[in-house]
Short mmCIF file of C-alpha atoms in Angstrom, two decimals:
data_model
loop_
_atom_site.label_atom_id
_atom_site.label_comp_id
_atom_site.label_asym_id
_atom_site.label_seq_id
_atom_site.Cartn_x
_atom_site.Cartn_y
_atom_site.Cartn_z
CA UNK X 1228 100.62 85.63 121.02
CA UNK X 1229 101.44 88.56 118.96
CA UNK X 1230 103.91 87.97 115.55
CA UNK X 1231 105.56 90.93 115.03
CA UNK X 1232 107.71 91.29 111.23
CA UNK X 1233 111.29 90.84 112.08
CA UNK X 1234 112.51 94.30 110.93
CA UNK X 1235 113.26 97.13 112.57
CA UNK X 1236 112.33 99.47 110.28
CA UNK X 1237 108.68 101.55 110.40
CA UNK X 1238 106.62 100.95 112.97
CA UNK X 1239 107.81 97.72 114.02
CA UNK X 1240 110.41 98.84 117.19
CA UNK X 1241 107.61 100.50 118.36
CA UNK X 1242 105.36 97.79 118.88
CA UNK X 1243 108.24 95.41 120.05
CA UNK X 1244 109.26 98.35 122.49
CA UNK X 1245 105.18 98.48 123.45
CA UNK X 1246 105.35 94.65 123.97
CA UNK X 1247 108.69 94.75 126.57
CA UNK X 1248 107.25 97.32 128.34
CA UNK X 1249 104.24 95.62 128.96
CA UNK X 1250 104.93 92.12 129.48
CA UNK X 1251 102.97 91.32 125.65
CA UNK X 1252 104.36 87.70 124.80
CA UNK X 1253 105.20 88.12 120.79
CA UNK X 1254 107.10 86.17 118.04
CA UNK X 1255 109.37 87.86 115.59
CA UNK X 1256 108.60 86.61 111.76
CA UNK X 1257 109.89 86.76 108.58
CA UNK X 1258 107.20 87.36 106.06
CA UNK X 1259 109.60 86.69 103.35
CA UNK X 1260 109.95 83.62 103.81
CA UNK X 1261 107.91 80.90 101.82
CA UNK X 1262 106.55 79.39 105.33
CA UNK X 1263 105.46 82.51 107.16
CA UNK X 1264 101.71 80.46 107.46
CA UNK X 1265 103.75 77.88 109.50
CA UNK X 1266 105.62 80.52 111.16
CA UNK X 1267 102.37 81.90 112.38
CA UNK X 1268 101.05 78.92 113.72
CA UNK X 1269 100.06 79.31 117.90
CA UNK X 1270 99.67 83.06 116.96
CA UNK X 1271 96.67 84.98 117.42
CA UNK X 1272 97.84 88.27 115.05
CA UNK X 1273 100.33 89.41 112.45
CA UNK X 1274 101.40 93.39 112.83
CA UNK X 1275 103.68 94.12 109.48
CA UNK X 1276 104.61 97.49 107.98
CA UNK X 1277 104.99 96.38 104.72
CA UNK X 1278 106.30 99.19 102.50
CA UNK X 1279 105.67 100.69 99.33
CA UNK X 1280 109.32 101.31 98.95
CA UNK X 1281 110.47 97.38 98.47
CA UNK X 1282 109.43 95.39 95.32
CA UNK X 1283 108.58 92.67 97.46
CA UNK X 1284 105.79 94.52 99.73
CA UNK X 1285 104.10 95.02 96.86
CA UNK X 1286 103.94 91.85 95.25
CA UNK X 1287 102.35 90.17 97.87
CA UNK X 1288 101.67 91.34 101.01
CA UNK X 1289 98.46 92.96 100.51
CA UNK X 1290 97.50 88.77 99.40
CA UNK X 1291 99.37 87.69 102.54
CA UNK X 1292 97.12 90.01 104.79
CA UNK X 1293 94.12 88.98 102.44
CA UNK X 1294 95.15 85.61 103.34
CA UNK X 1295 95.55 85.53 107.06
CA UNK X 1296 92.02 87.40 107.68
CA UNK X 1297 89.87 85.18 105.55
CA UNK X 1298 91.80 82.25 107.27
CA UNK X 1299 90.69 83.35 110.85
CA UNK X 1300 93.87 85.60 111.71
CA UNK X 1301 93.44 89.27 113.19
CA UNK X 1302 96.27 91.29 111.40
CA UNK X 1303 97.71 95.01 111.23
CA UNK X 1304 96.76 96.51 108.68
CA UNK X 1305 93.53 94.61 107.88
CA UNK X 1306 92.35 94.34 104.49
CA UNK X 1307 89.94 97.37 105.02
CA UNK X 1308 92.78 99.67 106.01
CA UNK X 1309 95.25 98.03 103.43
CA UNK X 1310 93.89 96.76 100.40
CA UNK X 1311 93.95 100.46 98.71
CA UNK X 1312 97.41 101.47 99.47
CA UNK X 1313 99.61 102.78 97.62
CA UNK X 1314 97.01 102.66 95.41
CA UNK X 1315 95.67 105.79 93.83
CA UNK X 1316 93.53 104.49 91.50
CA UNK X 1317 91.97 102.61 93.97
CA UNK X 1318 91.61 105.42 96.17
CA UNK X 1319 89.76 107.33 94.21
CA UNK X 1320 86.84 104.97 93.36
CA UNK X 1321 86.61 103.89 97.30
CA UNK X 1322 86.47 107.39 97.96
CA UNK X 1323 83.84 108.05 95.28
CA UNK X 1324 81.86 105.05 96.87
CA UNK X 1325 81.78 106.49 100.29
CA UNK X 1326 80.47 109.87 99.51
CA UNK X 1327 84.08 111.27 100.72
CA UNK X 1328 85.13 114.90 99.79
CA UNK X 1329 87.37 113.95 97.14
CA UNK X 1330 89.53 116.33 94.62
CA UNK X 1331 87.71 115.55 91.50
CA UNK X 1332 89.80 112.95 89.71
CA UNK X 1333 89.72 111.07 86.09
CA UNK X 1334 91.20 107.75 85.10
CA UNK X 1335 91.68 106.60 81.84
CA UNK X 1336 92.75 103.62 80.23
CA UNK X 1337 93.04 103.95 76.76
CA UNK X 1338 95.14 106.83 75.30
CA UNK X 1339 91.79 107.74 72.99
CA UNK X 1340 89.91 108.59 75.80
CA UNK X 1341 92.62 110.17 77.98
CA UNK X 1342 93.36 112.47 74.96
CA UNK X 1343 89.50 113.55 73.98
CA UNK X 1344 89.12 114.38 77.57
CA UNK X 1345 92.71 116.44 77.37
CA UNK X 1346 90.99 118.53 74.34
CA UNK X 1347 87.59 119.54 76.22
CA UNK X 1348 89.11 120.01 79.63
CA UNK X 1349 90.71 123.07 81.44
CA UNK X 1350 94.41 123.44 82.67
CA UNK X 1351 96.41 123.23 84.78
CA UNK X 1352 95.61 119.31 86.19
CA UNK X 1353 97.84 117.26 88.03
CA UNK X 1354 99.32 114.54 87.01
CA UNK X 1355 99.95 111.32 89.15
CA UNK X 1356 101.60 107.57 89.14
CA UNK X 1357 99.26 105.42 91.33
CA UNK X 1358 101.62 104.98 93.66
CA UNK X 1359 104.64 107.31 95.60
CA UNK X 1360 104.86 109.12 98.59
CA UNK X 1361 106.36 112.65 99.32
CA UNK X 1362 104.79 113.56 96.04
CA UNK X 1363 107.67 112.13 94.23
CA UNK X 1364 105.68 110.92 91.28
CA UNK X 1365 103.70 113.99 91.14
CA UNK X 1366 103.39 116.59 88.10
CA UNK X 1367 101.94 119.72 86.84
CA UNK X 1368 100.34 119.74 83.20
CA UNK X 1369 100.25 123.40 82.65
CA UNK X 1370 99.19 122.79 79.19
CA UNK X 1371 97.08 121.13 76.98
CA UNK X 1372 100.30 119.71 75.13
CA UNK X 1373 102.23 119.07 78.50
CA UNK X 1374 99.13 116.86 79.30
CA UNK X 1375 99.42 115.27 75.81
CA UNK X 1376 102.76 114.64 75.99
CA UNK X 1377 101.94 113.00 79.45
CA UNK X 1378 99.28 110.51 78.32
CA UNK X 1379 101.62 109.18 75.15
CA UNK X 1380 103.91 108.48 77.13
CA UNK X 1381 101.47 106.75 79.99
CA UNK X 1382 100.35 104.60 77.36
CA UNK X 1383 103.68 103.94 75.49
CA UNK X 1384 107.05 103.09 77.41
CA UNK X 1385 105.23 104.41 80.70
CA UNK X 1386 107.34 105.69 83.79
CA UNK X 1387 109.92 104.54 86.21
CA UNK X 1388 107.78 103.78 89.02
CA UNK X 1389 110.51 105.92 91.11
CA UNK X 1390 112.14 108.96 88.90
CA UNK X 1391 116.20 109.27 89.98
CA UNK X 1392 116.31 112.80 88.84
CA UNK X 1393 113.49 113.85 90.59
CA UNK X 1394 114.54 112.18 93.58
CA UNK X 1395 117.83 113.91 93.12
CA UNK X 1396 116.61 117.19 92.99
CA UNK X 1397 114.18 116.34 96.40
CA UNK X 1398 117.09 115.20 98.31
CA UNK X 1399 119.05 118.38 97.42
CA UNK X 1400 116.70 120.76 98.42
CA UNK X 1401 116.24 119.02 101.64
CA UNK X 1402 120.27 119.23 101.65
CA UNK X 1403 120.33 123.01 101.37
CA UNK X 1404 117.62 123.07 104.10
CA UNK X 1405 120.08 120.76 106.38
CA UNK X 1406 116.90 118.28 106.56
CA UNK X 1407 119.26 115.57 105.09
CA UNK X 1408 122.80 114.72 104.97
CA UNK X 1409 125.71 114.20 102.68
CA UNK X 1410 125.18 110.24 102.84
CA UNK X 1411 121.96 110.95 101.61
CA UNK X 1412 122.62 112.97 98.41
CA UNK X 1413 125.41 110.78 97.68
CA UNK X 1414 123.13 107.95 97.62
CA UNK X 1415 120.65 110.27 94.99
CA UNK X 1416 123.73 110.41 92.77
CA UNK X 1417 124.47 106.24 93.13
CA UNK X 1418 120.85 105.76 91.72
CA UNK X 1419 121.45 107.49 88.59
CA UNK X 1420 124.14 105.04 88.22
CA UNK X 1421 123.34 101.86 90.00
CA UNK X 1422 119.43 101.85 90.28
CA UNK X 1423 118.13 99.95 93.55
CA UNK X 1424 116.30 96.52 93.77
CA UNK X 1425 113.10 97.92 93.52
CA UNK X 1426 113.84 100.55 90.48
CA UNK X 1427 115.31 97.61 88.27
CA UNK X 1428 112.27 94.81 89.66
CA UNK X 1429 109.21 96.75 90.17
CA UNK X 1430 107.33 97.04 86.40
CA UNK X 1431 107.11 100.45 84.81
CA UNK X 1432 103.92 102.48 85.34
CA UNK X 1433 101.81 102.45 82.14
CA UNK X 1434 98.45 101.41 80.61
CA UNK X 1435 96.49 103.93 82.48
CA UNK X 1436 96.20 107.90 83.25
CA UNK X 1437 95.43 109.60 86.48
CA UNK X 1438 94.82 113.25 87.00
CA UNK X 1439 93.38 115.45 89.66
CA UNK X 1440 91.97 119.16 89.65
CA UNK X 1441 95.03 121.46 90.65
CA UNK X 1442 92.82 123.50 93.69
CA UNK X 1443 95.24 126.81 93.41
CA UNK X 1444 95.92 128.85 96.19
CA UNK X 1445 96.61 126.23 98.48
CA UNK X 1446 100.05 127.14 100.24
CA UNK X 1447 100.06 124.22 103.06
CA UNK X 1448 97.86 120.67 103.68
CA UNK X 1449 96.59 119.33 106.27
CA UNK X 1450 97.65 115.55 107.44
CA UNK X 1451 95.33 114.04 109.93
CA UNK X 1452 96.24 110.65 111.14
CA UNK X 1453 93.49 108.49 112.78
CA UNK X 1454 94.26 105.32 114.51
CA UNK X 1455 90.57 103.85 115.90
CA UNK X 1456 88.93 106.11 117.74
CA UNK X 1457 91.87 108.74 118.09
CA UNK X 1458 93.44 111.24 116.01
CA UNK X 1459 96.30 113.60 115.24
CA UNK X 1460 96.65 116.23 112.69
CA UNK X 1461 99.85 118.71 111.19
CA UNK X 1462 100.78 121.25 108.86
CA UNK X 1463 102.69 120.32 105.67
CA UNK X 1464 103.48 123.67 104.13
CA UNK X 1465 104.63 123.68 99.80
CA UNK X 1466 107.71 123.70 98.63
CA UNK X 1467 109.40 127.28 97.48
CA UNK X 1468 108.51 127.71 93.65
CA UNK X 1469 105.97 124.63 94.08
CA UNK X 1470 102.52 123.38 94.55
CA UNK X 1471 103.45 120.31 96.44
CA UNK X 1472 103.41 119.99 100.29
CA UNK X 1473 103.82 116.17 100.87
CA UNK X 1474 107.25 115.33 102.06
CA UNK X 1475 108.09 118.71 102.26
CA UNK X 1476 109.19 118.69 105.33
CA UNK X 1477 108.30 121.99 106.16
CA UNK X 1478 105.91 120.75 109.01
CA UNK X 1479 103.52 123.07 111.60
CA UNK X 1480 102.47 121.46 114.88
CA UNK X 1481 100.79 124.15 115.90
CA UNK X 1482 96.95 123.10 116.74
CA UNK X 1483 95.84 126.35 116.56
CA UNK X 1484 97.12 125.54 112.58
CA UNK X 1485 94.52 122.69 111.97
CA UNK X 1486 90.86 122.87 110.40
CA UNK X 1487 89.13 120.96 112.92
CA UNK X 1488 86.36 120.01 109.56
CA UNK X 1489 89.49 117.91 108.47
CA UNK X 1490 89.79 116.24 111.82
CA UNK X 1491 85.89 115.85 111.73
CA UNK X 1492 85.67 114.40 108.05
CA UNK X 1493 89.03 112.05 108.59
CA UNK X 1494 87.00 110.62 111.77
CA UNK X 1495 83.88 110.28 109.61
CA UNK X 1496 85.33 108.75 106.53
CA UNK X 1497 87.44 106.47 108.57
CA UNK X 1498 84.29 104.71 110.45
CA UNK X 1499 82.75 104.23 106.51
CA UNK X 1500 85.62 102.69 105.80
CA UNK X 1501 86.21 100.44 109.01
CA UNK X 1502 90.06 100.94 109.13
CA UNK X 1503 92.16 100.86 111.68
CA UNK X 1504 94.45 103.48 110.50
CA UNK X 1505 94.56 105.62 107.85
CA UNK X 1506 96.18 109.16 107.18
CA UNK X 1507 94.66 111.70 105.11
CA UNK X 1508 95.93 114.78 103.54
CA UNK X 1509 93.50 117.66 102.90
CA UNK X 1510 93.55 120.73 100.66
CA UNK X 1511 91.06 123.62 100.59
CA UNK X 1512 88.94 124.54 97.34
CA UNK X 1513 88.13 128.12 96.36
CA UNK X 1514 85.49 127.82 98.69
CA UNK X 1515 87.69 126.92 101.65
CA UNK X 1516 85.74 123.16 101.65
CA UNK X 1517 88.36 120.39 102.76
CA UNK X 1518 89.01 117.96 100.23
CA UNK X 1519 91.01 114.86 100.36
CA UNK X 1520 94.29 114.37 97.68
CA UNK X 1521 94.23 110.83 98.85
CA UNK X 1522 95.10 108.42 102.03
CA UNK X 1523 97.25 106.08 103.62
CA UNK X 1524 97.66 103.45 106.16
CA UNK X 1525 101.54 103.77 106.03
CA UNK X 1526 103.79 107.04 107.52
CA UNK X 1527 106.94 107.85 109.05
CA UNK X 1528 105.65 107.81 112.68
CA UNK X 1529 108.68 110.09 114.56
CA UNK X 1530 106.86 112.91 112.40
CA UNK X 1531 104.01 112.99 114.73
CA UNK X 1532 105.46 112.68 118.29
CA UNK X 1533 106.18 116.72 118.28
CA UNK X 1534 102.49 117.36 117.82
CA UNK X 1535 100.69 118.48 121.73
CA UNK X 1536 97.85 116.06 121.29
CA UNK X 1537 95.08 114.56 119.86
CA UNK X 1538 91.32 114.32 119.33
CA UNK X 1539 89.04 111.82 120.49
CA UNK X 1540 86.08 110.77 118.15
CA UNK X 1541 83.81 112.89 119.77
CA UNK X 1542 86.54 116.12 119.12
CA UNK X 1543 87.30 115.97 122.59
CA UNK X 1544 90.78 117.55 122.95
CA UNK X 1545 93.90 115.73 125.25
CA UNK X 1546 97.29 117.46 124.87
CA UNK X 1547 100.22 115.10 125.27
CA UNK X 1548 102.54 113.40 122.38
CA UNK X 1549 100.28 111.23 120.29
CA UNK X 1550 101.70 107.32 121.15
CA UNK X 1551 100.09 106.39 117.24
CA UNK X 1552 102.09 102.69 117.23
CA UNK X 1553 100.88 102.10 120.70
CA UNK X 1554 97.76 102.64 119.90
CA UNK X 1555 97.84 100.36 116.75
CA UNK X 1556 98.67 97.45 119.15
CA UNK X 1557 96.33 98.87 121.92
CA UNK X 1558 93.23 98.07 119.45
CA UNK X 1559 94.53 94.85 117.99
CA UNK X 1560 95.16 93.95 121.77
CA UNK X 1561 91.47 95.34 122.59
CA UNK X 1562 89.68 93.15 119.25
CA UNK X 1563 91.76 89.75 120.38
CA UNK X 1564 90.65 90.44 124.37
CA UNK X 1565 86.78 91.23 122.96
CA UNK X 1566 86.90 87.87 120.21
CA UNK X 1567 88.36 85.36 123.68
CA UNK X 1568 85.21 86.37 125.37
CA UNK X 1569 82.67 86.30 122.46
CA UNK X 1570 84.14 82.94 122.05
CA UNK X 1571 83.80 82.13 125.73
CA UNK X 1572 79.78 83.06 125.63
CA UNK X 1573 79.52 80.84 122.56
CA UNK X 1574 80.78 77.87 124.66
CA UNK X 1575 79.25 78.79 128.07
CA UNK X 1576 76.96 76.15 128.90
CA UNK X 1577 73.52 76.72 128.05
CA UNK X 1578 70.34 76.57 130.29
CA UNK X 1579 68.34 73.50 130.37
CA UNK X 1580 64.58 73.93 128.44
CA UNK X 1581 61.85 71.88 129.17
CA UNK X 1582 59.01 71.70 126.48
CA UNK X 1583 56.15 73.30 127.93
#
């Protein structure tokens, strides 16, 4: 039996929709609860799209999922595919590990060192929290001094780990573009005045300093999305009057739009890495090389159901909507069905021997 988190949010209708429709017995959980190891007892898996948006997620789940594998349990996302998100710190040393095409990244942790590289480097770098999506805690040092200014404050009162004016200022552009509604603008202005659970619980980012090389030129990335041996890829083009594309939403679908190398190199990377799935955005230096900005087991799956189809691993090419949450539960389905009958060989009687 399959436990499935009991929200509704993220992936999780999918994969209790996947389950109806094909007769999957499963077990709704609640991971928040101090028992969910008794809850998950008579269960062969955990699926749980823990977010980087609650408090909670990320103050123990990654452990939880840590937990549940080295105690036997298959789970979605394993620790391979998990254990870095949100994470860009972490991201950049696995990718350094694996030989992956990285943007050249530093990471500092006193303000001595962050500053002595600030004085013998080149600008414009790019700034980063280790953790955000839509490239809300993303920022340009133009400057030597805008850099400066950046690192004091990294390692004095630090950052919000979510910024309500910039969020503001995202949800009002998407407003204008008629991306977003009025609810959600209003709801930009409430957090200026009431901050959410996570804004007033989750511990200000400081201690450390992240930057990446700003690759200019770039006016769209690339977002492929591989889930085991299958993969889908769209355009995110930038902002107006910006560098960033993430949560843009200013998407292409076009294939004809994609760099096949960044399908090829997200397929490559993702079988060093053993994950299950993992979403990678890409940007082109001046040599028109893919490079990765960084990766992600997590996304807003609806995104990817207008693309007309996928790759295999091999690059072979099937048009059709990309089913990525079915195939999540497809390959956790696939890994219990393959462990019953390893186990079944182990236990299979064995021949007799006679000593010759």
């Amino acid at each position: 039996m399959i436990a499935i988190e009991q929200q509704d949010s993220g992936f999780h209708r999918y994969w209790v929709a996947y389950c109806l429709r094909n007769g999957i017995p499963f077990k709704r959980v609640d991971c928040y609860r101090s028992d969910i190891v008794e809850q998950l007892r008579g269960c062969d898996a955990l699926m749980w799209h823990f977010s980087h948006q609650d408090y909670r997620d990320m103050l123990f789940a990654r452990q939880l999922i840590h937990s549940l594998a080295a105690g036997g349990m298959e789970v979605f996302p394993d620790p391979a595919t998990s254990w870095h998100f949100d994470d860009k710190v972490g991201q950049k040393y696995l990718l350094e590990a694996v030989g992956a095409p990285l943007v050249p990244t530093w990471v500092f942790y006193t303000a001595r060192e962050a500053l002595a590289w600030s004085d013998a480097t080149r600008f414009p770098k790019v700034f980063k929290l280790r953790g955000g999506s839509g490239a809300s805690n993303v920022m340009l040092a133009r400057t030597r001094s805008e850099a400066r200014r950046l690192i004091r404050r990294a390692f004095g009162r630090g950052f919000s780990p979510r910024r309500a004016w910039a969020d503001l200022k995202e949800r009002w552009r998407k407003y204008r573009l008629g991306k977003t509604g009025a609810a959600d603008l209003l709801k930009g202005f409430g957090r200026l005045i009431l901050p959410s659970d996570f804004d007033r619980l989750h511990p200000r980012e400081k201690g450390y300093a992240y930057f990446q090389e700003f690759i200019p030129g770039n006016t769209f990335d690339v977002r492929v999305v591989v889930v085991g041996n299958r993969a889908c890829a769209l355009r995110r083009n930038v902002r107006r009057n910006d560098f960033r594309a993430s949560g843009s939403g200013e998407i292409v679908y076009d294939r004809a739009a994609i760099d096949p190398r960044c399908v090829e190199e997200a397929f490559r990377i993702n079988r060093r890495l053993g994950a299950q799935c993992l979403a990678y955005d890409f940007v082109f230096d001046a040599q028109n090389r893919p490079l990765i900005v960084e990766i992600s087991y997590g996304f807003t799956a609806p995104a990817y159901e207008k693309c007309d189809g996928y790759w295999l691993g091999d690059m072979t090419w099937h048009a059709g909507s990309p089913a990525l949450c079915d195939w999540m539960i497809e390959d956790l389905l696939d890994t219990l069905q393959n462990r019953r009958e390893a186990s079944e060989n182990d236990n299979a009687p064995k021949p007799e021997t006679r000593p010759i």
